[in-house]
């Protein structure tokens, strides 16, 4: 298959959509990102890579970090994670408070904000230095020690994170947050502020395409059964309340973030990352969704 040719075709076909959608300017530091950016990077298990566009430029991975957070905590405490967070799609926006109230402070899944806030709380309990350990984990998966948090983005979000604060407080009132509210919020915003390029993110995400084992270092980061569960949650909950649409149009497990990135993978075959900052009304990259739909259609590859 001529993957390079396919990526180049996609780059042409998405031109009318470039610049469309809205930037996640509710985080002030993200408001200045150039909406016209587009990068797409495909990495196969045999190490061949194909790319178009701005694939080396760093962007804020935001909620994509929730996959790494889940993988790291699961590698430490296993199934216990699911005692405090469910695994059902929410069908509500990622920062919605309504379900939390009537479901007794147990978040629907680990990939919406409330779920990731509980995971952050678990990381504070079970990891010695969660801030350093998550970054090291991502660096190791990507094989790149230059990956870092962007403190400016983290601080910018902390300053306006009233809804996240409301969620942590609500969950604390139900006994599902064990640490200090401010400590949880600080760490969560820091996790969201990781910056990566499409190329780095595809390298890190490839561990999921390889069933939890590093392709180059052959290290078993998570067990096969943990991999299976994380992948299932990506498939059902990875795209806010657009997970059904993503499965319908693209057909790959993955995760999006409001920084405009989407990381996805085909088990046993490849990881693929698209970045374009203009978001649709559900918070997913408008161009990213289209580009991935074109990719799985043209290549005839998807999990279905
Ligand atoms: N840090 C963002 C927030 O909590 C993450 C949102 C996202 O990427 O889904 O609002």
PDB file of C-alpha atoms and ligand atoms in Angstrom:
ATOM      1  CA  UNK A   1       0.000   0.000   0.000  1.00  0.00           C
ATOM      2  CA  UNK A   2       1.366   3.440  -0.896  1.00  0.00           C
ATOM      3  CA  UNK A   3       0.756   5.143   2.451  1.00  0.00           C
ATOM      4  CA  UNK A   4       2.698   8.263   1.529  1.00  0.00           C
ATOM      5  CA  UNK A   5       0.560   8.810  -1.541  1.00  0.00           C
ATOM      6  CA  UNK A   6      -2.603   8.291   0.543  1.00  0.00           C
ATOM      7  CA  UNK A   7      -1.511  10.832   3.153  1.00  0.00           C
ATOM      8  CA  UNK A   8      -0.737  13.336   0.418  1.00  0.00           C
ATOM      9  CA  UNK A   9      -4.164  12.820  -1.133  1.00  0.00           C
ATOM     10  CA  UNK A  10      -5.760  13.386   2.275  1.00  0.00           C
ATOM     11  CA  UNK A  11      -3.729  16.562   2.760  1.00  0.00           C
ATOM     12  CA  UNK A  12      -5.210  17.892  -0.492  1.00  0.00           C
ATOM     13  CA  UNK A  13      -8.752  16.785   0.264  1.00  0.00           C
ATOM     14  CA  UNK A  14      -8.946  18.430   3.685  1.00  0.00           C
ATOM     15  CA  UNK A  15      -7.808  21.852   2.400  1.00  0.00           C
ATOM     16  CA  UNK A  16     -11.392  23.265   2.343  1.00  0.00           C
ATOM     17  CA  UNK A  17     -11.735  22.463   6.062  1.00  0.00           C
ATOM     18  CA  UNK A  18      -8.448  23.984   7.224  1.00  0.00           C
ATOM     19  CA  UNK A  19      -9.038  26.990   9.462  1.00  0.00           C
ATOM     20  CA  UNK A  20     -12.608  25.923  10.230  1.00  0.00           C
ATOM     21  CA  UNK A  21     -13.892  25.113  13.728  1.00  0.00           C
ATOM     22  CA  UNK A  22     -13.058  26.823  16.982  1.00  0.00           C
ATOM     23  CA  UNK A  23      -9.920  26.905  19.095  1.00  0.00           C
ATOM     24  CA  UNK A  24     -10.153  25.748  22.732  1.00  0.00           C
ATOM     25  CA  UNK A  25      -9.716  29.331  23.873  1.00  0.00           C
ATOM     26  CA  UNK A  26     -11.408  28.650  27.218  1.00  0.00           C
ATOM     27  CA  UNK A  27      -7.811  27.812  28.162  1.00  0.00           C
ATOM     28  CA  UNK A  28      -6.344  31.287  27.517  1.00  0.00           C
ATOM     29  CA  UNK A  29      -2.863  30.017  26.682  1.00  0.00           C
ATOM     30  CA  UNK A  30      -4.276  27.882  23.834  1.00  0.00           C
ATOM     31  CA  UNK A  31      -6.094  30.815  22.235  1.00  0.00           C
ATOM     32  CA  UNK A  32      -3.021  31.886  20.256  1.00  0.00           C
ATOM     33  CA  UNK A  33      -2.475  28.557  18.466  1.00  0.00           C
ATOM     34  CA  UNK A  34      -2.564  28.882  14.663  1.00  0.00           C
ATOM     35  CA  UNK A  35      -5.801  27.342  13.391  1.00  0.00           C
ATOM     36  CA  UNK A  36      -4.277  26.587   9.985  1.00  0.00           C
ATOM     37  CA  UNK A  37      -1.896  23.945  11.305  1.00  0.00           C
ATOM     38  CA  UNK A  38      -2.237  20.366  10.116  1.00  0.00           C
ATOM     39  CA  UNK A  39      -0.029  17.347  10.599  1.00  0.00           C
ATOM     40  CA  UNK A  40      -0.600  13.639  10.123  1.00  0.00           C
ATOM     41  CA  UNK A  41       1.866  10.915  11.083  1.00  0.00           C
ATOM     42  CA  UNK A  42       1.539   7.189  10.512  1.00  0.00           C
ATOM     43  CA  UNK A  43       3.856   4.736  12.254  1.00  0.00           C
ATOM     44  CA  UNK A  44       3.773   1.035  11.477  1.00  0.00           C
ATOM     45  CA  UNK A  45       4.925  -1.733  13.781  1.00  0.00           C
ATOM     46  CA  UNK A  46       7.761  -2.518  11.348  1.00  0.00           C
ATOM     47  CA  UNK A  47       9.073   1.022  12.032  1.00  0.00           C
ATOM     48  CA  UNK A  48       8.189   2.530   8.682  1.00  0.00           C
ATOM     49  CA  UNK A  49       6.746   6.025   9.048  1.00  0.00           C
ATOM     50  CA  UNK A  50       4.827   8.333   6.718  1.00  0.00           C
ATOM     51  CA  UNK A  51       4.008  11.972   7.279  1.00  0.00           C
ATOM     52  CA  UNK A  52       2.466  15.115   5.887  1.00  0.00           C
ATOM     53  CA  UNK A  53       2.312  18.639   7.292  1.00  0.00           C
ATOM     54  CA  UNK A  54       3.380  20.021  10.654  1.00  0.00           C
ATOM     55  CA  UNK A  55       4.316  16.708  12.251  1.00  0.00           C
ATOM     56  CA  UNK A  56       7.326  17.962  14.229  1.00  0.00           C
ATOM     57  CA  UNK A  57       5.570  20.919  15.820  1.00  0.00           C
ATOM     58  CA  UNK A  58       4.676  20.600  19.502  1.00  0.00           C
ATOM     59  CA  UNK A  59       1.035  20.915  20.534  1.00  0.00           C
ATOM     60  CA  UNK A  60      -0.857  20.564  23.797  1.00  0.00           C
ATOM     61  CA  UNK A  61      -2.034  16.956  24.030  1.00  0.00           C
ATOM     62  CA  UNK A  62      -4.635  17.813  26.732  1.00  0.00           C
ATOM     63  CA  UNK A  63      -7.027  14.886  27.216  1.00  0.00           C
ATOM     64  CA  UNK A  64      -4.895  12.450  25.237  1.00  0.00           C
ATOM     65  CA  UNK A  65      -2.794  12.363  28.426  1.00  0.00           C
ATOM     66  CA  UNK A  66      -5.744  10.579  30.073  1.00  0.00           C
ATOM     67  CA  UNK A  67      -4.797   7.384  28.200  1.00  0.00           C
ATOM     68  CA  UNK A  68      -1.249   7.518  29.570  1.00  0.00           C
ATOM     69  CA  UNK A  69      -2.560   8.284  33.067  1.00  0.00           C
ATOM     70  CA  UNK A  70      -4.859   5.269  32.954  1.00  0.00           C
ATOM     71  CA  UNK A  71      -2.125   2.984  31.608  1.00  0.00           C
ATOM     72  CA  UNK A  72       0.309   4.095  34.318  1.00  0.00           C
ATOM     73  CA  UNK A  73      -2.071   3.698  37.255  1.00  0.00           C
ATOM     74  CA  UNK A  74      -3.333   0.362  35.950  1.00  0.00           C
ATOM     75  CA  UNK A  75       0.235  -0.890  35.690  1.00  0.00           C
ATOM     76  CA  UNK A  76       0.525  -0.130  39.437  1.00  0.00           C
ATOM     77  CA  UNK A  77      -2.800  -1.143  40.961  1.00  0.00           C
ATOM     78  CA  UNK A  78      -4.560  -3.171  38.261  1.00  0.00           C
ATOM     79  CA  UNK A  79      -8.317  -3.740  38.370  1.00  0.00           C
ATOM     80  CA  UNK A  80      -8.748  -1.761  41.594  1.00  0.00           C
ATOM     81  CA  UNK A  81      -8.978   1.324  39.377  1.00  0.00           C
ATOM     82  CA  UNK A  82     -12.480   0.319  38.324  1.00  0.00           C
ATOM     83  CA  UNK A  83     -13.806   0.420  41.880  1.00  0.00           C
ATOM     84  CA  UNK A  84     -13.860   4.215  41.733  1.00  0.00           C
ATOM     85  CA  UNK A  85     -14.512   4.897  38.056  1.00  0.00           C
ATOM     86  CA  UNK A  86     -16.895   3.196  35.625  1.00  0.00           C
ATOM     87  CA  UNK A  87     -16.338   2.212  31.990  1.00  0.00           C
ATOM     88  CA  UNK A  88     -19.492   3.413  30.246  1.00  0.00           C
ATOM     89  CA  UNK A  89     -19.676   6.166  27.637  1.00  0.00           C
ATOM     90  CA  UNK A  90     -21.137   9.298  29.181  1.00  0.00           C
ATOM     91  CA  UNK A  91     -23.084  10.701  26.240  1.00  0.00           C
ATOM     92  CA  UNK A  92     -22.441  14.068  27.871  1.00  0.00           C
ATOM     93  CA  UNK A  93     -19.746  16.692  27.352  1.00  0.00           C
ATOM     94  CA  UNK A  94     -16.337  15.919  28.860  1.00  0.00           C
ATOM     95  CA  UNK A  95     -16.765  18.453  31.635  1.00  0.00           C
ATOM     96  CA  UNK A  96     -20.394  17.773  32.504  1.00  0.00           C
ATOM     97  CA  UNK A  97     -21.424  17.675  36.157  1.00  0.00           C
ATOM     98  CA  UNK A  98     -24.951  16.321  35.887  1.00  0.00           C
ATOM     99  CA  UNK A  99     -24.310  12.564  35.855  1.00  0.00           C
ATOM    100  CA  UNK A 100     -21.843  12.855  38.709  1.00  0.00           C
ATOM    101  CA  UNK A 101     -24.523  14.063  41.068  1.00  0.00           C
ATOM    102  CA  UNK A 102     -27.072  11.346  40.432  1.00  0.00           C
ATOM    103  CA  UNK A 103     -24.461   8.607  40.078  1.00  0.00           C
ATOM    104  CA  UNK A 104     -23.067   9.227  43.552  1.00  0.00           C
ATOM    105  CA  UNK A 105     -19.744  10.802  42.597  1.00  0.00           C
ATOM    106  CA  UNK A 106     -18.545   7.837  40.504  1.00  0.00           C
ATOM    107  CA  UNK A 107     -17.464   9.093  37.060  1.00  0.00           C
ATOM    108  CA  UNK A 108     -18.766   7.333  33.966  1.00  0.00           C
ATOM    109  CA  UNK A 109     -15.287   6.572  32.604  1.00  0.00           C
ATOM    110  CA  UNK A 110     -11.593   7.511  32.971  1.00  0.00           C
ATOM    111  CA  UNK A 111     -11.511   9.640  29.801  1.00  0.00           C
ATOM    112  CA  UNK A 112     -13.902  12.378  30.838  1.00  0.00           C
ATOM    113  CA  UNK A 113     -12.580  15.047  33.172  1.00  0.00           C
ATOM    114  CA  UNK A 114     -14.226  13.706  36.332  1.00  0.00           C
ATOM    115  CA  UNK A 115     -12.787  10.236  35.660  1.00  0.00           C
ATOM    116  CA  UNK A 116      -9.308  11.576  35.031  1.00  0.00           C
ATOM    117  CA  UNK A 117      -9.544  13.672  38.198  1.00  0.00           C
ATOM    118  CA  UNK A 118     -10.235  10.508  40.210  1.00  0.00           C
ATOM    119  CA  UNK A 119      -7.325   8.779  38.431  1.00  0.00           C
ATOM    120  CA  UNK A 120      -5.147  11.759  39.402  1.00  0.00           C
ATOM    121  CA  UNK A 121      -6.249  11.285  43.015  1.00  0.00           C
ATOM    122  CA  UNK A 122      -5.278   7.585  42.808  1.00  0.00           C
ATOM    123  CA  UNK A 123      -1.902   8.537  41.370  1.00  0.00           C
ATOM    124  CA  UNK A 124      -1.315  10.826  44.352  1.00  0.00           C
ATOM    125  CA  UNK A 125      -1.958   7.845  46.625  1.00  0.00           C
ATOM    126  CA  UNK A 126      -0.040   5.130  44.826  1.00  0.00           C
ATOM    127  CA  UNK A 127       2.901   6.836  43.101  1.00  0.00           C
ATOM    128  CA  UNK A 128       5.782   8.406  44.938  1.00  0.00           C
ATOM    129  CA  UNK A 129       6.158  11.336  42.571  1.00  0.00           C
ATOM    130  CA  UNK A 130       3.261  11.232  40.080  1.00  0.00           C
ATOM    131  CA  UNK A 131       4.261  14.405  38.217  1.00  0.00           C
ATOM    132  CA  UNK A 132       7.702  13.047  37.383  1.00  0.00           C
ATOM    133  CA  UNK A 133       6.538   9.485  36.901  1.00  0.00           C
ATOM    134  CA  UNK A 134       3.883  10.254  34.301  1.00  0.00           C
ATOM    135  CA  UNK A 135       6.312  12.346  32.295  1.00  0.00           C
ATOM    136  CA  UNK A 136       8.972   9.656  32.505  1.00  0.00           C
ATOM    137  CA  UNK A 137       6.418   7.058  31.408  1.00  0.00           C
ATOM    138  CA  UNK A 138       5.434   9.096  28.329  1.00  0.00           C
ATOM    139  CA  UNK A 139       9.082   9.843  27.521  1.00  0.00           C
ATOM    140  CA  UNK A 140       9.920   6.166  27.771  1.00  0.00           C
ATOM    141  CA  UNK A 141       7.006   5.111  25.561  1.00  0.00           C
ATOM    142  CA  UNK A 142       8.009   7.685  22.960  1.00  0.00           C
ATOM    143  CA  UNK A 143      11.736   7.021  23.357  1.00  0.00           C
ATOM    144  CA  UNK A 144      12.288  10.759  23.701  1.00  0.00           C
ATOM    145  CA  UNK A 145      13.433  12.520  26.861  1.00  0.00           C
ATOM    146  CA  UNK A 146      12.801  15.984  25.454  1.00  0.00           C
ATOM    147  CA  UNK A 147       9.026  15.695  26.049  1.00  0.00           C
ATOM    148  CA  UNK A 148       7.914  18.123  28.753  1.00  0.00           C
ATOM    149  CA  UNK A 149       5.017  19.806  30.513  1.00  0.00           C
ATOM    150  CA  UNK A 150       4.174  23.363  29.541  1.00  0.00           C
ATOM    151  CA  UNK A 151       3.782  25.126  32.880  1.00  0.00           C
ATOM    152  CA  UNK A 152       2.290  28.215  31.220  1.00  0.00           C
ATOM    153  CA  UNK A 153      -0.563  26.130  29.788  1.00  0.00           C
ATOM    154  CA  UNK A 154      -1.023  24.340  33.116  1.00  0.00           C
ATOM    155  CA  UNK A 155      -1.194  27.645  35.022  1.00  0.00           C
ATOM    156  CA  UNK A 156      -3.481  29.167  32.439  1.00  0.00           C
ATOM    157  CA  UNK A 157      -5.938  26.296  32.889  1.00  0.00           C
ATOM    158  CA  UNK A 158      -5.647  26.345  36.676  1.00  0.00           C
ATOM    159  CA  UNK A 159      -6.672  29.993  36.663  1.00  0.00           C
ATOM    160  CA  UNK A 160      -9.981  29.280  34.896  1.00  0.00           C
ATOM    161  CA  UNK A 161     -10.674  25.673  35.888  1.00  0.00           C
ATOM    162  CA  UNK A 162     -13.854  26.371  37.861  1.00  0.00           C
ATOM    163  CA  UNK A 163     -15.804  23.445  36.450  1.00  0.00           C
ATOM    164  CA  UNK A 164     -13.025  20.977  37.155  1.00  0.00           C
ATOM    165  CA  UNK A 165     -12.869  22.429  40.678  1.00  0.00           C
ATOM    166  CA  UNK A 166     -16.620  21.923  41.015  1.00  0.00           C
ATOM    167  CA  UNK A 167     -16.264  18.284  39.945  1.00  0.00           C
ATOM    168  CA  UNK A 168     -13.467  17.540  42.404  1.00  0.00           C
ATOM    169  CA  UNK A 169     -15.426  19.154  45.224  1.00  0.00           C
ATOM    170  CA  UNK A 170     -18.589  17.254  44.329  1.00  0.00           C
ATOM    171  CA  UNK A 171     -16.708  13.944  44.180  1.00  0.00           C
ATOM    172  CA  UNK A 172     -14.966  14.747  47.453  1.00  0.00           C
ATOM    173  CA  UNK A 173     -18.371  15.263  49.055  1.00  0.00           C
ATOM    174  CA  UNK A 174     -19.192  11.686  47.975  1.00  0.00           C
ATOM    175  CA  UNK A 175     -15.879  10.377  49.356  1.00  0.00           C
ATOM    176  CA  UNK A 176     -14.380   9.616  45.925  1.00  0.00           C
ATOM    177  CA  UNK A 177     -11.502  12.106  46.247  1.00  0.00           C
ATOM    178  CA  UNK A 178      -9.018  11.365  49.009  1.00  0.00           C
ATOM    179  CA  UNK A 179      -6.526  14.182  48.613  1.00  0.00           C
ATOM    180  CA  UNK A 180      -6.605  17.924  48.899  1.00  0.00           C
ATOM    181  CA  UNK A 181      -8.762  19.463  46.135  1.00  0.00           C
ATOM    182  CA  UNK A 182      -6.048  21.924  45.090  1.00  0.00           C
ATOM    183  CA  UNK A 183      -3.406  19.197  44.852  1.00  0.00           C
ATOM    184  CA  UNK A 184      -5.634  17.124  42.561  1.00  0.00           C
ATOM    185  CA  UNK A 185      -6.450  20.097  40.323  1.00  0.00           C
ATOM    186  CA  UNK A 186      -2.819  21.221  40.100  1.00  0.00           C
ATOM    187  CA  UNK A 187      -1.594  17.790  39.096  1.00  0.00           C
ATOM    188  CA  UNK A 188      -4.454  17.209  36.633  1.00  0.00           C
ATOM    189  CA  UNK A 189      -3.772  20.509  34.818  1.00  0.00           C
ATOM    190  CA  UNK A 190      -0.075  19.655  34.704  1.00  0.00           C
ATOM    191  CA  UNK A 191      -0.819  16.263  33.135  1.00  0.00           C
ATOM    192  CA  UNK A 192      -3.016  17.934  30.487  1.00  0.00           C
ATOM    193  CA  UNK A 193      -0.230  20.379  29.607  1.00  0.00           C
ATOM    194  CA  UNK A 194       2.163  17.800  28.103  1.00  0.00           C
ATOM    195  CA  UNK A 195       3.357  18.980  24.709  1.00  0.00           C
ATOM    196  CA  UNK A 196       4.197  16.535  21.964  1.00  0.00           C
ATOM    197  CA  UNK A 197       4.519  16.479  18.200  1.00  0.00           C
ATOM    198  CA  UNK A 198       2.503  14.131  15.991  1.00  0.00           C
ATOM    199  CA  UNK A 199       5.668  12.064  15.520  1.00  0.00           C
ATOM    200  CA  UNK A 200       6.359  11.765  19.259  1.00  0.00           C
ATOM    201  CA  UNK A 201       2.759  10.940  20.058  1.00  0.00           C
ATOM    202  CA  UNK A 202       2.590   8.253  17.368  1.00  0.00           C
ATOM    203  CA  UNK A 203       5.732   6.662  18.869  1.00  0.00           C
ATOM    204  CA  UNK A 204       4.233   6.671  22.353  1.00  0.00           C
ATOM    205  CA  UNK A 205       0.854   5.419  21.164  1.00  0.00           C
ATOM    206  CA  UNK A 206       2.386   2.547  19.246  1.00  0.00           C
ATOM    207  CA  UNK A 207       2.657   0.589  22.515  1.00  0.00           C
ATOM    208  CA  UNK A 208      -1.119   0.170  22.322  1.00  0.00           C
ATOM    209  CA  UNK A 209      -0.963  -1.070  18.736  1.00  0.00           C
ATOM    210  CA  UNK A 210       1.590  -3.577  20.042  1.00  0.00           C
ATOM    211  CA  UNK A 211      -0.732  -4.881  22.816  1.00  0.00           C
ATOM    212  CA  UNK A 212       1.048  -3.102  25.667  1.00  0.00           C
ATOM    213  CA  UNK A 213       4.655  -4.011  24.807  1.00  0.00           C
ATOM    214  CA  UNK A 214       7.202  -1.468  23.577  1.00  0.00           C
ATOM    215  CA  UNK A 215       8.138  -2.094  19.948  1.00  0.00           C
ATOM    216  CA  UNK A 216      11.792  -1.104  20.266  1.00  0.00           C
ATOM    217  CA  UNK A 217      12.605  -1.795  23.920  1.00  0.00           C
ATOM    218  CA  UNK A 218      10.254  -4.874  24.041  1.00  0.00           C
ATOM    219  CA  UNK A 219       9.317  -3.864  27.596  1.00  0.00           C
ATOM    220  CA  UNK A 220       5.902  -5.016  28.824  1.00  0.00           C
ATOM    221  CA  UNK A 221       4.361  -1.741  29.987  1.00  0.00           C
ATOM    222  CA  UNK A 222       0.905  -3.188  30.638  1.00  0.00           C
ATOM    223  CA  UNK A 223      -0.419  -6.736  30.496  1.00  0.00           C
ATOM    224  CA  UNK A 224      -2.406  -8.004  27.531  1.00  0.00           C
ATOM    225  CA  UNK A 225      -5.594  -7.955  29.530  1.00  0.00           C
ATOM    226  CA  UNK A 226      -4.954  -4.378  30.733  1.00  0.00           C
ATOM    227  CA  UNK A 227      -4.290  -3.425  27.106  1.00  0.00           C
ATOM    228  CA  UNK A 228      -7.584  -5.014  26.067  1.00  0.00           C
ATOM    229  CA  UNK A 229      -9.522  -2.979  28.607  1.00  0.00           C
ATOM    230  CA  UNK A 230      -7.800   0.331  27.855  1.00  0.00           C
ATOM    231  CA  UNK A 231      -8.424  -0.189  24.147  1.00  0.00           C
ATOM    232  CA  UNK A 232     -12.080  -0.942  24.781  1.00  0.00           C
ATOM    233  CA  UNK A 233     -12.430   2.279  26.762  1.00  0.00           C
ATOM    234  CA  UNK A 234     -10.725   4.210  23.956  1.00  0.00           C
ATOM    235  CA  UNK A 235     -13.196   2.757  21.496  1.00  0.00           C
ATOM    236  CA  UNK A 236     -16.297   3.513  23.562  1.00  0.00           C
ATOM    237  CA  UNK A 237     -15.270   6.678  25.429  1.00  0.00           C
ATOM    238  CA  UNK A 238     -12.307   8.219  23.604  1.00  0.00           C
ATOM    239  CA  UNK A 239     -14.081  10.988  21.727  1.00  0.00           C
ATOM    240  CA  UNK A 240     -16.302  12.794  24.214  1.00  0.00           C
ATOM    241  CA  UNK A 241     -19.958  12.366  23.273  1.00  0.00           C
ATOM    242  CA  UNK A 242     -18.915  11.700  19.694  1.00  0.00           C
ATOM    243  CA  UNK A 243     -17.454   8.228  20.315  1.00  0.00           C
ATOM    244  CA  UNK A 244     -20.250   6.615  18.320  1.00  0.00           C
ATOM    245  CA  UNK A 245     -19.705   8.928  15.368  1.00  0.00           C
ATOM    246  CA  UNK A 246     -15.954   8.295  15.492  1.00  0.00           C
ATOM    247  CA  UNK A 247     -16.477   4.519  15.493  1.00  0.00           C
ATOM    248  CA  UNK A 248     -18.969   4.909  12.652  1.00  0.00           C
ATOM    249  CA  UNK A 249     -16.785   7.117  10.476  1.00  0.00           C
ATOM    250  CA  UNK A 250     -13.244   6.031  11.385  1.00  0.00           C
ATOM    251  CA  UNK A 251     -13.391   2.689  13.194  1.00  0.00           C
ATOM    252  CA  UNK A 252     -10.211   2.889  15.269  1.00  0.00           C
ATOM    253  CA  UNK A 253      -9.705   3.030  19.050  1.00  0.00           C
ATOM    254  CA  UNK A 254      -8.165   6.327  20.059  1.00  0.00           C
ATOM    255  CA  UNK A 255      -8.361   9.506  22.085  1.00  0.00           C
ATOM    256  CA  UNK A 256      -8.776  13.155  21.255  1.00  0.00           C
ATOM    257  CA  UNK A 257      -7.869  16.313  23.132  1.00  0.00           C
ATOM    258  CA  UNK A 258      -9.054  19.903  22.962  1.00  0.00           C
ATOM    259  CA  UNK A 259      -5.588  20.911  21.732  1.00  0.00           C
ATOM    260  CA  UNK A 260      -6.761  19.499  18.376  1.00  0.00           C
ATOM    261  CA  UNK A 261      -4.841  16.232  18.501  1.00  0.00           C
ATOM    262  CA  UNK A 262      -6.227  12.771  17.834  1.00  0.00           C
ATOM    263  CA  UNK A 263      -4.159   9.643  18.508  1.00  0.00           C
ATOM    264  CA  UNK A 264      -5.533   6.356  17.228  1.00  0.00           C
ATOM    265  CA  UNK A 265      -4.274   2.892  16.406  1.00  0.00           C
ATOM    266  CA  UNK A 266      -5.042  -0.328  14.618  1.00  0.00           C
ATOM    267  CA  UNK A 267      -4.028  -3.236  16.880  1.00  0.00           C
ATOM    268  CA  UNK A 268      -1.073  -5.228  15.483  1.00  0.00           C
ATOM    269  CA  UNK A 269      -0.595  -2.722  12.660  1.00  0.00           C
ATOM    270  CA  UNK A 270      -0.063   0.980  13.276  1.00  0.00           C
ATOM    271  CA  UNK A 271      -0.494   4.099  15.339  1.00  0.00           C
ATOM    272  CA  UNK A 272      -1.625   7.296  13.675  1.00  0.00           C
ATOM    273  CA  UNK A 273      -1.779  10.877  14.935  1.00  0.00           C
ATOM    274  CA  UNK A 274      -3.458  13.906  13.409  1.00  0.00           C
ATOM    275  CA  UNK A 275      -3.241  17.434  14.718  1.00  0.00           C
ATOM    276  CA  UNK A 276      -5.311  20.373  13.585  1.00  0.00           C
ATOM    277  CA  UNK A 277      -6.480  22.845  16.239  1.00  0.00           C
ATOM    278  CA  UNK A 278      -9.943  23.827  14.898  1.00  0.00           C
ATOM    279  CA  UNK A 279     -12.531  21.869  16.925  1.00  0.00           C
ATOM    280  CA  UNK A 280     -16.066  20.847  16.028  1.00  0.00           C
ATOM    281  CA  UNK A 281     -18.981  21.464  18.403  1.00  0.00           C
ATOM    282  CA  UNK A 282     -18.209  18.253  20.325  1.00  0.00           C
ATOM    283  CA  UNK A 283     -14.598  19.276  21.005  1.00  0.00           C
ATOM    284  CA  UNK A 284     -12.904  16.988  18.471  1.00  0.00           C
ATOM    285  CA  UNK A 285     -10.532  18.218  15.785  1.00  0.00           C
ATOM    286  CA  UNK A 286     -12.719  18.899  12.784  1.00  0.00           C
ATOM    287  CA  UNK A 287      -9.974  18.245  10.243  1.00  0.00           C
ATOM    288  CA  UNK A 288      -8.552  15.380  12.316  1.00  0.00           C
ATOM    289  CA  UNK A 289     -11.815  13.486  12.241  1.00  0.00           C
ATOM    290  CA  UNK A 290     -12.184  13.940   8.485  1.00  0.00           C
ATOM    291  CA  UNK A 291      -8.549  13.041   7.791  1.00  0.00           C
ATOM    292  CA  UNK A 292      -8.838   9.803   9.766  1.00  0.00           C
ATOM    293  CA  UNK A 293     -12.123   8.932   8.094  1.00  0.00           C
ATOM    294  CA  UNK A 294     -10.422   9.367   4.723  1.00  0.00           C
ATOM    295  CA  UNK A 295      -7.441   7.327   5.886  1.00  0.00           C
ATOM    296  CA  UNK A 296      -9.370   4.262   7.034  1.00  0.00           C
ATOM    297  CA  UNK A 297     -11.619   4.456   3.974  1.00  0.00           C
ATOM    298  CA  UNK A 298      -8.787   4.741   1.471  1.00  0.00           C
ATOM    299  CA  UNK A 299      -6.657   2.065   3.135  1.00  0.00           C
ATOM    300  CA  UNK A 300      -9.559  -0.222   3.963  1.00  0.00           C
ATOM    301  CA  UNK A 301      -8.099  -0.622   7.471  1.00  0.00           C
ATOM    302  CA  UNK A 302     -10.182  -0.417  10.615  1.00  0.00           C
ATOM    303  CA  UNK A 303     -11.073  -2.732  13.469  1.00  0.00           C
ATOM    304  CA  UNK A 304     -14.388  -3.561  11.836  1.00  0.00           C
TER     305      UNK A 304
HETATM  306  N1  LIG B   1      -7.514  20.173  30.303  1.00  0.00           N
HETATM  307  C1  LIG B   1      -8.752  20.129  29.593  1.00  0.00           C
HETATM  308  C2  LIG B   1      -9.930  20.358  30.524  1.00  0.00           C
HETATM  309  O1  LIG B   1      -9.944  19.843  31.611  1.00  0.00           O
HETATM  310  C3  LIG B   1      -8.834  18.812  28.885  1.00  0.00           C
HETATM  311  C4  LIG B   1     -10.017  18.740  28.012  1.00  0.00           C
HETATM  312  C5  LIG B   1      -9.838  17.814  26.868  1.00  0.00           C
HETATM  313  O2  LIG B   1      -8.832  17.816  26.164  1.00  0.00           O
HETATM  314  O3  LIG B   1     -10.787  17.059  26.689  1.00  0.00           O
HETATM  315  O4  LIG B   1     -10.835  21.050  30.197  1.00  0.00           O
END
